[in-house]
């Protein structure tokens, strides 16, 4: 028996899954599992993305960036002579061309944070130095490699990595444009609490970064016209932001720039700001040459230039008793921002706001610092800051469970928030469903029985081990700060409806939910509604699409617009025999058949019942995962995952389940597979391209995957038809896989006669897991 498990081939059973939810027919077609509107076109390959759009004409040019190859150095010269002699090359655009058109070399979130093109100095490997423009993408990329950038000594030594930044005191500084609100978060008196803690341990934990790895890389098409206007098609989460940045770069009035995003082929935060260097460079080229210029980065260049999730480290000190009750905790977080501010302070603030997760710790202090390094700027990625900070907190809980020899689930339950307790920011948890979610998951996953089965399996198998683990999430959501408009128009001749809103379809189903909301309000068939492409020409001003709240806020705007239109049509509907007849009658009577709805953030102060200082409501969810570990190779198979999610009254269960399952799988990459790395000499991204960077694939999906929605309605004062957000909250549930694998490691180490706490960082790759099992050569002889 001690040998058999080493050579038996793992038999993966066919995948199976369940998706459990209810619907309220009174809300139809809202709260109905409707297929995404664009799904047929996307699945058939007919859906067009920015890169699929035809060239505006034969004069269209293609561009490829020239990247720096040093972490930090001065630029002594740029020699483009060889590139200019290459076939098809028209021009090599640099910072000098921006000055020639009277523009500004600025691609950052505030003046001076980031340049479109490096001028006197490069501050990271992968920084854009120039743009080669040619008659095809292939020729542009080939010529870009011929541009020679000559470097001199750096103005200061390069800083590479968190440890180097701490050693050299290299941290981002606050200014009038970028400030950190939550650098220190406290509750109680942690310094006095230590003397009353029976047990105290210290430790640290690290997480790698993570690439966005969207299906569609950064893509832009800029077309000038005879009136000196620019038409820009771009894969972006914020057309208004693109317009603003291009306006600054070219010193051109905003009303002469039209930006449109039909859809983005994935984004995850990577198209909030990291598309700006490319699109502004293309705009400079188009303005300078008077011809359309387009570019789509290849995968390796995209991953080298755009950054991703922040690598991080946390040092903790935790005090607790033998029952696992935590009395005091300090956590000091260090995050690798890269070479610019980007949104790092906002990301740290967001993480700090949710660091406590589902646990009430009476004496608590968390600090967060942004390390400035000479690597490509990191940026927002799905659940920015929160993903890593909850990982830190769950690692602390796991450590307490180990030190007390208690089941991890029991330690979590001992520290759960209770109703009406407050977060460190003063948010009262009055509608908490945490315990209901947790108990439901424990029952539906058959956790107790399966835990015993896992223990029996581990006793019977030496070289294969299993682990089963439950992890919870509390995720704060707010609709503050979102500003979205929605135009609802009815065609007079047949009553069909056209809708244009300012959110961007990035795969999250926002267009479908907006269409459902309009159909629900107007009481017309969903098939009669068409969603128009996002464009600043239709709706000039909007906030970015991200943070999980855009879909809800776009629906709010759609409900507002549809209700305004319905009010105008109501007198005609009461007399007409059909919707189309009422519409035609209203048109003949001079009614405006277009109404604009708007959502501008939180309503006026004094709304009855509104009292939350930071979040409008909280999402609660939990996952239970069982894994099997091959001790000799470190390969993990996910046997089963169960998720219970409080989605409130889901706007669209089919879309929301897809978001939960997708977030879980992307989270699996963060916890188990996707390692980012940099050269210690140049800062070059070593994990660029599919050869060096592995995302979860089909065989990584849990063999049994069950998702259940809690039967609730969002009772918060601020909500959208009783729903709750789904984009980012479930992302952290991949922690259940990580800690289940760690349990399996402990089981392997026990058989090897090894004891003691195991330090395991993310991602827990097969190499890391195999090494953690402590297999020695002498154990392999029989």
XYZ file of C-alpha atoms in Angstrom:
782
model
C 0.000 0.000 0.000
C 2.918 2.354 0.700
C 4.173 1.894 -2.872
C 1.004 1.498 -4.920
C -0.047 5.176 -4.765
C 3.278 6.176 -6.337
C 2.646 4.512 -9.674
C -1.126 4.401 -10.123
C -2.095 6.740 -12.948
C -4.550 9.414 -11.863
C -7.914 8.836 -13.498
C -9.750 12.102 -14.030
C -13.489 11.557 -14.041
C -15.757 13.491 -16.432
C -16.604 16.963 -15.195
C -19.978 17.595 -13.624
C -21.569 20.684 -12.166
C -24.719 22.124 -10.653
C -25.973 25.695 -10.616
C -28.711 26.300 -8.065
C -30.836 29.470 -7.979
C -34.400 30.756 -7.939
C -36.189 33.330 -10.128
C -38.915 35.854 -9.397
C -41.345 35.879 -12.364
C -42.637 39.305 -11.312
C -39.288 40.817 -12.319
C -38.975 39.083 -15.704
C -36.934 39.453 -17.800
C -34.798 40.704 -14.889
C -33.838 38.003 -12.368
C -33.978 35.538 -15.237
C -31.063 33.425 -16.567
C -30.967 35.051 -20.007
C -28.109 34.209 -22.362
C -25.760 37.121 -23.049
C -26.931 39.103 -26.079
C -23.646 38.787 -27.948
C -22.995 35.141 -27.036
C -23.999 33.640 -30.426
C -21.781 36.094 -32.318
C -18.880 35.536 -29.931
C -19.131 31.754 -29.993
C -19.332 31.680 -33.792
C -16.406 34.060 -34.228
C -18.584 36.695 -35.894
C -18.220 39.263 -33.100
C -15.802 42.003 -34.104
C -13.195 43.459 -31.793
C -10.974 46.474 -32.406
C -8.316 44.404 -34.156
C -10.948 42.870 -36.461
C -12.153 46.177 -37.831
C -11.250 46.909 -41.426
C -8.616 49.503 -42.246
C -10.233 52.901 -42.903
C -8.479 52.911 -46.283
C -5.359 51.846 -48.187
C -3.409 54.696 -46.580
C -3.715 53.047 -43.132
C -0.416 52.500 -41.323
C 0.556 50.052 -38.595
C 2.737 50.682 -35.559
C 4.942 48.796 -33.127
C 6.616 50.171 -29.986
C 10.329 50.252 -29.298
C 10.903 49.206 -25.690
C 13.750 50.054 -23.347
C 16.084 47.205 -22.433
C 17.408 48.617 -19.168
C 15.873 48.980 -15.714
C 17.296 52.453 -15.320
C 19.654 54.419 -17.536
C 20.091 57.717 -19.300
C 19.390 57.865 -23.033
C 22.386 59.182 -24.964
C 20.884 58.703 -28.432
C 18.245 56.903 -30.481
C 19.517 55.566 -33.807
C 16.619 54.768 -36.156
C 18.662 54.808 -39.381
C 18.530 51.041 -39.935
C 14.818 50.921 -39.208
C 14.084 53.740 -41.643
C 15.784 51.774 -44.423
C 13.693 48.659 -43.723
C 10.897 47.690 -46.154
C 7.587 49.458 -45.584
C 8.773 51.817 -42.830
C 7.267 55.303 -43.036
C 8.403 56.953 -39.795
C 9.856 56.458 -36.337
C 7.928 58.572 -33.815
C 9.655 59.817 -30.635
C 9.133 62.459 -27.952
C 10.432 65.070 -30.408
C 7.360 64.542 -32.581
C 5.089 65.365 -29.656
C 6.864 68.704 -29.225
C 6.636 69.331 -32.970
C 2.817 69.250 -32.861
C 2.668 71.286 -29.651
C 1.536 68.384 -27.503
C 2.437 67.060 -24.077
C 4.492 63.933 -23.413
C 2.149 62.686 -20.708
C 0.461 59.280 -20.418
C 0.117 59.124 -16.647
C -2.729 59.490 -14.201
C -1.370 62.941 -13.371
C 1.214 65.283 -14.971
C 4.721 63.872 -14.798
C 3.787 60.396 -13.561
C 4.386 58.614 -16.870
C 5.574 59.627 -20.318
C 4.282 58.481 -23.687
C 7.898 58.162 -24.841
C 10.990 58.142 -22.625
C 13.115 61.206 -23.297
C 16.324 61.654 -21.274
C 16.023 58.579 -19.079
C 14.378 55.185 -18.972
C 13.018 54.044 -15.606
C 12.141 50.424 -16.361
C 12.610 47.624 -18.840
C 9.731 47.715 -21.332
C 9.181 51.467 -21.222
C 8.097 52.879 -24.581
C 10.946 54.819 -26.227
C 9.675 55.167 -29.791
C 6.987 53.964 -32.203
C 7.850 52.507 -35.600
C 5.178 53.158 -38.238
C 5.061 50.979 -41.349
C 2.705 49.612 -43.974
C 1.969 46.389 -42.032
C 2.078 45.192 -38.440
C 4.694 42.570 -39.280
C 7.013 45.099 -40.946
C 6.572 47.548 -38.060
C 7.467 44.916 -35.478
C 10.471 43.762 -37.492
C 11.765 47.312 -37.887
C 11.192 48.109 -34.210
C 13.882 45.565 -33.361
C 16.313 47.527 -35.575
C 16.059 50.767 -33.604
C 19.160 51.162 -31.428
C 18.812 52.989 -28.133
C 22.185 53.940 -26.672
C 22.323 54.167 -22.909
C 24.553 55.923 -20.411
C 25.019 55.613 -16.673
C 21.784 55.871 -14.640
C 21.104 58.923 -12.513
C 20.677 56.560 -9.562
C 21.002 52.787 -9.032
C 18.014 50.730 -10.136
C 15.639 49.398 -7.483
C 14.424 45.883 -8.219
C 11.923 44.166 -5.952
C 10.329 44.812 -2.578
C 13.344 43.854 -0.468
C 15.603 46.178 -2.464
C 13.068 49.000 -2.155
C 12.820 48.578 1.634
C 16.607 48.484 1.914
C 17.023 51.658 -0.171
C 13.982 53.452 1.241
C 12.326 53.700 -2.183
C 8.612 54.395 -1.739
C 5.982 56.307 -3.690
C 5.395 59.810 -2.388
C 2.008 61.442 -2.011
C 1.250 64.662 -3.887
C -1.667 66.875 -4.847
C -2.849 64.300 -7.389
C -2.165 61.013 -5.604
C -2.804 60.458 -1.920
C -3.148 57.413 0.303
C -6.167 57.508 2.594
C -5.709 54.235 4.475
C -1.966 54.008 5.101
C -2.761 52.958 8.675
C -5.980 51.258 9.790
C -6.570 50.675 13.503
C -9.106 49.381 15.988
C -8.689 49.128 19.739
C -5.248 49.390 21.342
C -3.076 46.686 19.880
C 0.063 47.722 21.759
C -1.599 47.232 25.152
C -3.355 44.048 24.061
C -0.176 41.982 23.683
C 0.249 41.549 27.430
C -3.118 39.766 27.586
C -2.421 37.315 24.753
C -1.662 33.746 25.910
C -0.023 32.907 22.591
C 1.852 35.163 20.139
C 3.481 34.255 16.830
C 5.080 36.275 14.062
C 5.607 35.519 10.405
C 5.539 36.825 6.890
C 3.910 35.800 3.639
C 4.389 36.816 0.015
C 2.401 36.830 -3.182
C 3.608 37.008 -6.750
C 2.116 39.433 -9.223
C -0.336 38.278 -11.873
C -0.788 39.150 -15.529
C -4.208 40.135 -16.858
C -3.796 37.770 -19.809
C -6.888 39.085 -21.564
C -7.692 37.311 -24.839
C -7.389 40.564 -26.829
C -4.084 42.367 -26.325
C -3.840 46.187 -26.241
C -5.266 47.477 -29.521
C -5.823 50.935 -30.985
C -6.934 52.492 -34.271
C -6.662 56.267 -34.726
C -8.076 57.935 -37.853
C -7.809 61.668 -38.597
C -10.335 63.317 -40.917
C -10.442 66.440 -43.058
C -11.878 68.515 -40.209
C -8.873 67.765 -37.983
C -10.978 65.438 -35.859
C -9.828 62.046 -34.620
C -11.869 58.861 -34.635
C -10.399 56.378 -32.173
C -11.391 52.736 -31.855
C -9.720 51.233 -28.807
C -9.987 48.227 -26.515
C -10.547 50.130 -23.294
C -12.440 50.200 -20.020
C -12.739 53.979 -20.237
C -13.327 55.776 -23.555
C -13.715 59.096 -21.718
C -10.312 58.611 -20.093
C -8.753 57.802 -23.468
C -10.233 60.994 -24.909
C -8.855 63.040 -22.012
C -5.354 61.589 -22.340
C -5.274 62.011 -26.142
C -6.545 65.565 -25.754
C -3.658 66.347 -23.393
C -1.087 64.542 -25.553
C -2.071 66.423 -28.732
C -3.211 69.673 -27.110
C -6.447 69.137 -28.996
C -9.978 70.085 -27.865
C -11.913 67.119 -26.505
C -14.855 67.726 -28.848
C -12.613 66.934 -31.805
C -11.855 63.455 -30.460
C -14.369 60.621 -30.711
C -13.500 57.443 -28.828
C -15.451 54.224 -29.232
C -15.202 50.752 -27.735
C -17.541 48.217 -29.260
C -16.398 45.565 -26.800
C -13.147 44.605 -25.128
C -11.877 41.060 -25.397
C -11.237 40.820 -21.696
C -9.744 43.511 -19.491
C -9.714 42.692 -15.729
C -8.338 46.183 -14.973
C -5.578 46.004 -17.585
C -7.403 48.428 -19.888
C -8.110 51.139 -17.343
C -4.778 52.943 -17.696
C -2.237 50.604 -19.276
C -3.695 51.132 -22.758
C -2.890 54.849 -22.612
C 0.808 54.714 -23.684
C -0.079 52.846 -26.889
C -3.200 54.763 -27.889
C -1.607 58.161 -27.242
C 1.476 57.113 -29.236
C -0.743 56.059 -32.144
C -2.601 59.370 -31.882
C 0.669 61.314 -32.042
C 1.664 59.321 -35.133
C -1.719 59.835 -36.832
C -1.677 63.562 -36.072
C 1.905 63.941 -37.286
C 1.489 61.934 -40.496
C -2.113 62.794 -41.304
C -2.922 59.117 -41.906
C -4.775 56.422 -39.942
C -2.479 54.513 -37.586
C -3.334 51.274 -35.832
C -1.488 48.831 -33.591
C -2.122 45.580 -31.785
C 0.596 44.372 -29.444
C 1.767 40.802 -29.729
C 1.445 38.772 -26.539
C 5.078 38.998 -25.459
C 5.287 42.759 -25.943
C 1.924 43.255 -24.244
C 3.026 41.323 -21.166
C 6.349 43.200 -21.089
C 4.798 46.684 -21.304
C 1.551 46.631 -19.365
C 2.287 45.362 -15.837
C -0.280 43.540 -13.741
C -1.246 42.744 -10.170
C 1.148 44.067 -7.548
C 3.579 41.572 -5.989
C 3.413 41.945 -2.227
C 4.655 40.955 1.180
C 3.051 41.086 4.614
C 4.693 40.794 8.013
C 2.335 39.842 10.810
C 2.199 39.460 14.564
C -0.871 37.763 16.021
C -1.991 37.153 19.588
C -4.610 34.521 20.450
C -5.757 31.960 23.001
C -5.869 28.152 22.928
C -9.410 28.241 21.551
C -8.187 30.132 18.501
C -9.792 33.439 19.457
C -7.642 36.288 18.140
C -7.154 39.225 20.491
C -4.552 41.290 18.674
C -3.095 41.514 15.179
C -0.655 43.764 13.377
C 0.059 43.453 9.670
C 2.580 45.520 7.712
C 2.058 45.322 3.952
C 4.593 46.193 1.266
C 3.410 46.367 -2.353
C 5.561 46.622 -5.487
C 4.113 49.543 -7.444
C 6.668 49.478 -10.236
C 7.998 52.715 -11.709
C 4.912 55.004 -11.574
C 2.035 55.807 -9.246
C -0.728 54.615 -11.596
C -3.552 53.662 -9.179
C -1.336 52.088 -6.503
C -2.541 54.260 -3.617
C -6.152 53.501 -4.508
C -5.324 49.810 -4.709
C -3.658 49.849 -1.285
C -6.613 51.744 0.178
C -9.046 49.216 -1.260
C -7.073 46.322 0.177
C -6.816 47.967 3.584
C -10.575 48.555 3.620
C -11.235 44.809 3.296
C -8.191 43.321 5.017
C -10.301 42.294 8.024
C -12.375 39.999 5.768
C -14.969 38.139 7.876
C -13.190 38.470 11.227
C -13.773 40.771 14.176
C -10.409 41.358 15.818
C -10.769 43.807 18.712
C -7.211 45.118 18.623
C -5.943 45.585 15.126
C -3.471 47.631 13.157
C -2.625 47.299 9.452
C -0.175 49.466 7.548
C 0.423 49.588 3.796
C 3.401 51.012 1.911
C 3.961 51.335 -1.856
C 7.463 50.370 -2.961
C 8.759 52.276 -5.986
C 10.878 50.015 -8.169
C 12.387 50.116 -11.641
C 10.030 47.553 -13.111
C 7.056 48.132 -15.408
C 4.250 49.920 -13.609
C 1.748 47.646 -11.910
C -1.916 48.467 -11.965
C -5.463 47.417 -11.136
C -6.376 43.787 -11.597
C -9.637 42.120 -10.635
C -10.162 42.711 -6.878
C -7.078 44.991 -6.747
C -5.435 45.022 -3.326
C -8.207 42.910 -1.859
C -7.039 39.637 -3.385
C -3.606 39.850 -1.760
C -4.777 41.357 1.541
C -7.410 38.674 2.112
C -4.736 36.105 1.291
C -2.611 37.636 4.058
C -5.492 37.509 6.534
C -6.412 33.937 5.658
C -2.747 32.991 6.107
C -2.878 34.423 9.614
C -5.994 32.400 10.398
C -4.340 29.285 9.003
C -1.289 29.924 11.203
C -3.434 30.253 14.323
C -5.173 26.965 13.461
C -1.790 25.256 13.146
C -0.442 26.644 16.407
C -3.582 25.663 18.360
C -4.003 22.323 16.571
C -7.626 23.257 15.867
C -9.573 22.677 12.652
C -9.171 25.782 10.480
C -12.937 26.108 10.065
C -13.336 26.223 13.836
C -10.827 29.063 14.180
C -12.677 30.994 11.510
C -16.010 30.478 13.230
C -14.519 31.611 16.549
C -13.566 34.945 14.988
C -16.512 35.624 12.655
C -18.239 38.982 12.703
C -21.675 39.015 14.307
C -24.688 41.110 13.395
C -24.324 44.862 14.046
C -20.621 44.674 14.816
C -18.661 47.286 12.910
C -15.682 47.106 10.579
C -12.576 49.174 11.400
C -14.086 51.892 9.180
C -17.334 52.005 11.139
C -19.557 50.172 8.667
C -22.299 48.421 10.671
C -22.888 44.842 9.534
C -26.660 45.008 9.957
C -27.564 42.725 7.050
C -24.875 40.115 7.582
C -25.516 36.721 5.979
C -22.072 35.292 6.706
C -23.185 32.543 9.088
C -26.061 31.557 6.820
C -23.703 31.258 3.852
C -21.167 29.309 5.925
C -23.685 26.872 7.371
C -25.309 26.335 3.987
C -21.932 25.537 2.443
C -20.979 23.181 5.243
C -24.208 21.267 4.618
C -24.301 21.304 0.818
C -20.639 20.289 0.527
C -21.073 17.493 3.092
C -17.954 18.921 4.695
C -17.854 16.873 7.905
C -18.308 13.516 6.197
C -15.860 14.322 3.412
C -13.267 15.560 5.913
C -13.321 12.138 7.540
C -13.013 10.518 4.105
C -9.981 12.679 3.325
C -8.327 11.606 6.567
C -8.956 7.957 5.722
C -7.578 8.431 2.214
C -4.380 9.975 3.561
C -3.818 7.084 5.963
C -4.155 4.596 3.095
C -1.924 6.402 0.568
C 1.702 7.435 1.005
C 2.371 9.244 -2.275
C -1.004 10.790 -2.871
C -2.597 13.082 -0.330
C -5.835 14.973 -0.128
C -6.952 18.141 1.578
C -10.346 19.779 2.066
C -10.773 23.378 3.150
C -13.424 26.078 3.580
C -12.777 29.812 3.156
C -15.222 32.754 3.533
C -15.365 36.229 1.978
C -16.865 39.553 3.039
C -16.582 42.071 0.195
C -17.709 45.677 0.477
C -19.534 47.300 -2.436
C -20.400 50.920 -3.099
C -22.054 52.756 -5.960
C -20.342 55.983 -4.916
C -18.214 57.606 -7.589
C -19.857 55.967 -10.592
C -21.241 58.413 -13.157
C -23.065 56.743 -16.025
C -25.709 57.818 -18.512
C -28.115 55.788 -20.609
C -30.076 56.964 -23.635
C -33.302 55.047 -24.224
C -34.887 55.690 -27.621
C -37.926 54.224 -29.342
C -38.281 54.033 -33.118
C -41.571 55.680 -34.084
C -42.345 53.412 -37.003
C -42.373 50.061 -35.189
C -41.744 50.612 -31.457
C -38.366 48.870 -31.368
C -35.938 50.228 -28.807
C -32.349 51.461 -29.088
C -30.258 51.832 -25.954
C -26.869 53.487 -25.563
C -25.127 53.506 -22.192
C -21.671 54.619 -21.087
C -20.467 51.362 -19.559
C -18.166 49.111 -21.569
C -18.907 45.477 -22.382
C -15.765 43.632 -21.285
C -17.338 40.196 -21.016
C -19.245 40.822 -17.785
C -22.658 40.943 -19.481
C -23.402 44.620 -18.838
C -25.227 45.044 -22.169
C -27.515 42.119 -21.396
C -28.379 43.399 -17.926
C -29.099 46.902 -19.249
C -31.371 45.454 -21.956
C -33.190 43.358 -19.347
C -33.751 46.432 -17.163
C -35.187 48.441 -20.061
C -37.430 45.556 -21.154
C -38.648 45.145 -17.570
C -39.500 48.842 -17.209
C -41.118 49.336 -20.607
C -42.687 45.860 -20.568
C -41.546 45.067 -24.094
C -39.930 41.832 -25.320
C -36.187 41.639 -24.843
C -35.869 40.810 -28.540
C -37.052 44.337 -29.423
C -34.050 45.976 -27.725
C -30.697 46.694 -29.356
C -27.672 47.984 -27.430
C -25.574 50.478 -29.368
C -21.797 50.624 -29.226
C -20.175 52.728 -26.524
C -18.972 56.065 -27.905
C -18.061 59.462 -26.471
C -19.952 60.909 -29.448
C -23.187 59.465 -28.035
C -22.464 59.931 -24.328
C -19.469 62.232 -23.874
C -18.777 61.747 -20.177
C -18.487 58.642 -18.039
C -16.416 57.070 -15.333
C -14.345 53.948 -15.919
C -15.887 50.496 -16.192
C -14.535 48.482 -13.270
C -14.800 47.799 -9.566
C -17.751 45.393 -9.993
C -20.302 48.182 -9.646
C -20.564 49.416 -13.233
C -23.204 46.901 -14.292
C -25.461 47.822 -11.364
C -24.977 51.564 -11.931
C -25.556 51.256 -15.694
C -28.780 49.409 -14.878
C -29.702 52.250 -12.493
C -29.224 54.735 -15.321
C -31.212 52.507 -17.697
C -34.074 52.219 -15.212
C -34.089 56.004 -14.838
C -34.136 56.629 -18.584
C -36.735 53.953 -19.304
C -38.991 55.249 -16.530
C -38.816 58.791 -17.895
C -39.751 57.540 -21.342
C -42.535 55.360 -19.962
C -44.012 58.363 -18.136
C -44.234 60.239 -21.447
C -45.857 57.281 -23.176
C -48.277 56.365 -20.399
C -51.200 58.524 -21.644
C -50.937 56.899 -25.082
C -50.518 53.354 -23.776
C -53.804 53.588 -21.906
C -55.629 54.298 -25.166
C -53.699 52.222 -27.706
C -54.204 48.571 -28.559
C -50.476 47.855 -28.724
C -47.070 49.220 -27.747
C -46.246 50.112 -31.369
C -49.526 51.978 -31.789
C -48.918 53.975 -28.594
C -45.413 54.904 -29.729
C -46.593 56.083 -33.135
C -49.405 58.106 -31.533
C -46.974 59.758 -29.124
C -44.644 60.645 -31.974
C -47.465 62.188 -33.993
C -48.407 64.216 -30.936
C -44.907 65.674 -30.694
C -43.492 63.635 -27.834
C -39.730 63.180 -27.564
C -39.096 59.459 -27.934
C -35.623 59.644 -26.408
C -34.943 59.929 -22.701
C -31.648 59.988 -20.890
C -31.237 58.331 -17.547
C -28.353 59.033 -15.230
C -26.659 57.596 -12.194
C -24.300 59.994 -10.457
C -23.210 58.098 -7.376
C -24.837 58.304 -3.990
C -28.091 60.208 -3.640
C -28.414 63.386 -1.639
C -27.546 63.318 2.030
C -30.321 62.493 4.413
C -31.749 59.484 2.593
C -33.826 57.629 5.163
C -31.973 54.671 6.594
C -28.650 55.499 4.923
C -25.763 55.442 7.383
C -22.859 53.402 6.031
C -19.698 55.519 5.888
C -17.757 53.440 3.355
C -19.865 50.740 1.681
C -23.486 50.490 0.602
C -23.614 46.755 1.313
C -21.471 43.658 1.666
C -21.339 40.509 -0.423
C -20.876 37.262 1.527
C -19.742 34.023 -0.048
C -17.698 30.942 0.784
C -16.055 27.999 -0.960
C -15.181 24.447 0.009
C -12.554 22.698 -2.115
C -11.080 19.216 -2.043
C -7.811 18.504 -3.837
C -5.544 15.548 -4.455
C -1.775 16.084 -4.447
C 0.805 13.899 -6.145
C 3.561 14.007 -3.538
C 6.294 13.031 -6.010
C 5.475 15.672 -8.660
C 3.557 18.358 -6.760
C 0.717 18.240 -9.304
C -2.691 19.067 -7.833
C -6.042 17.786 -9.082
C -9.159 19.620 -7.908
C -11.613 16.915 -6.945
C -14.541 19.146 -6.066
C -15.449 22.753 -5.330
C -18.692 24.008 -3.785
C -19.562 27.710 -3.624
C -22.428 29.388 -1.808
C -22.912 33.024 -2.819
C -25.217 35.739 -1.514
C -26.060 37.454 -4.804
C -29.197 39.061 -3.457
C -31.829 39.014 -6.196
C -29.551 38.364 -9.172
C -30.145 40.525 -12.243
C -29.231 37.573 -14.458
C -28.360 34.228 -12.862
C -26.722 32.801 -15.990
C -24.358 35.755 -16.295
C -23.684 35.916 -12.564
C -22.902 32.214 -12.194
C -20.504 32.582 -15.113
C -18.828 35.503 -13.382
C -18.453 33.502 -10.159
C -17.034 30.449 -11.898
C -14.713 32.580 -14.018
C -13.471 34.586 -11.050
C -12.768 31.375 -9.165
C -10.695 29.983 -12.032
C -8.731 33.197 -12.457
C -8.155 33.182 -8.706
C -6.852 29.628 -9.044
C -4.165 31.050 -11.320
C -3.149 33.603 -8.682
C -2.974 31.003 -5.917
C -1.525 28.013 -7.763
C 0.030 28.721 -11.164
C 0.714 32.214 -12.442
C 4.178 33.261 -11.301
C 5.645 36.554 -12.502
C 9.366 37.152 -12.457
C 11.945 39.794 -13.348
C 15.636 39.763 -14.238
C 17.684 40.828 -11.227
C 19.952 42.848 -13.522
C 17.682 44.548 -16.057
C 14.182 44.237 -14.616
C 13.053 42.422 -17.751
C 9.779 40.535 -17.403
C 10.763 36.870 -17.555
C 7.204 35.586 -17.570
C 6.137 37.196 -20.861
C 4.379 34.904 -23.307
C 2.655 31.569 -23.045
C 5.893 29.571 -22.906
C 6.836 31.073 -19.552
C 3.440 31.972 -18.116
C 0.729 29.384 -17.506
C -2.902 30.269 -16.880
C -5.511 27.715 -15.739
C -6.800 25.477 -18.529
C -9.660 23.036 -19.010
C -8.129 20.247 -16.896
C -7.684 22.676 -13.998
C -11.445 23.116 -13.645
C -12.778 21.260 -10.583
C -14.036 17.832 -11.603
C -17.207 18.646 -9.693
C -18.168 22.299 -9.523
C -21.314 23.360 -7.650
C -22.547 26.938 -7.289
C -25.550 27.839 -5.148
C -27.160 31.256 -4.677
C -28.445 32.044 -1.218
C -32.175 32.770 -1.300
C -32.106 36.449 -0.320
C -32.836 39.948 -1.554
C -30.398 42.787 -0.949
C -32.075 44.812 1.830
C -29.558 47.695 1.756
C -30.877 51.204 1.181
C -28.685 51.589 -1.899
C -29.096 48.632 -4.251
C -30.212 47.756 -7.770
C -33.467 45.788 -7.849
C -32.329 43.806 -4.815
C -29.164 42.492 -6.489
C -25.537 42.246 -5.366
C -22.343 42.507 -7.409
C -20.450 39.464 -8.685
C -17.421 40.611 -10.693
C -14.761 40.732 -7.982
C -16.127 39.376 -4.672
C -15.804 35.679 -5.633
C -12.211 36.134 -6.815
C -10.764 35.392 -3.390
C -12.451 31.980 -3.146
C -9.484 30.330 -4.855
C -7.860 30.464 -1.423
C -9.799 27.284 -0.632
C -7.672 25.452 -3.237
C -4.403 26.860 -1.906
C -5.041 25.916 1.710
C -6.493 22.512 0.787
C -3.239 21.808 -1.068
C -1.320 22.967 1.997
C -3.286 20.485 4.122
C -2.226 17.743 1.724
C 1.388 18.876 2.134
C 1.094 18.549 5.920
C -0.248 15.019 5.483
C 2.758 14.110 3.311
C 5.193 15.636 5.771
C 3.593 13.723 8.618
C 4.307 10.442 6.817
C 7.894 11.603 6.358
C 8.225 12.228 10.093
C 8.352 15.998 9.669
C 6.599 18.483 11.938
C 6.486 22.248 12.205
C 4.755 25.076 10.390
C 5.147 25.251 6.602
C 5.700 28.628 4.981
C 4.048 28.536 1.534
C 3.670 31.577 -0.716
C 1.595 32.107 -3.834
C 1.581 30.762 -6.370
C 1.939 27.274 -4.910
C 3.251 25.703 -8.115
C 3.962 21.974 -8.459
C 7.644 22.692 -7.810
C 6.893 24.568 -4.586
C 4.428 21.940 -3.396
C 6.733 19.032 -4.172
C 9.592 20.663 -2.290
C 7.309 21.484 0.643
C 6.418 17.774 0.968
C 9.982 17.148 2.081
C 10.594 14.005 0.020
C 14.140 12.719 0.565
C 16.032 10.248 -1.677
C 16.221 7.643 1.063
C 12.413 7.567 1.203
C 12.320 6.311 -2.386
C 14.096 2.991 -1.728
C 12.223 -0.117 -0.644
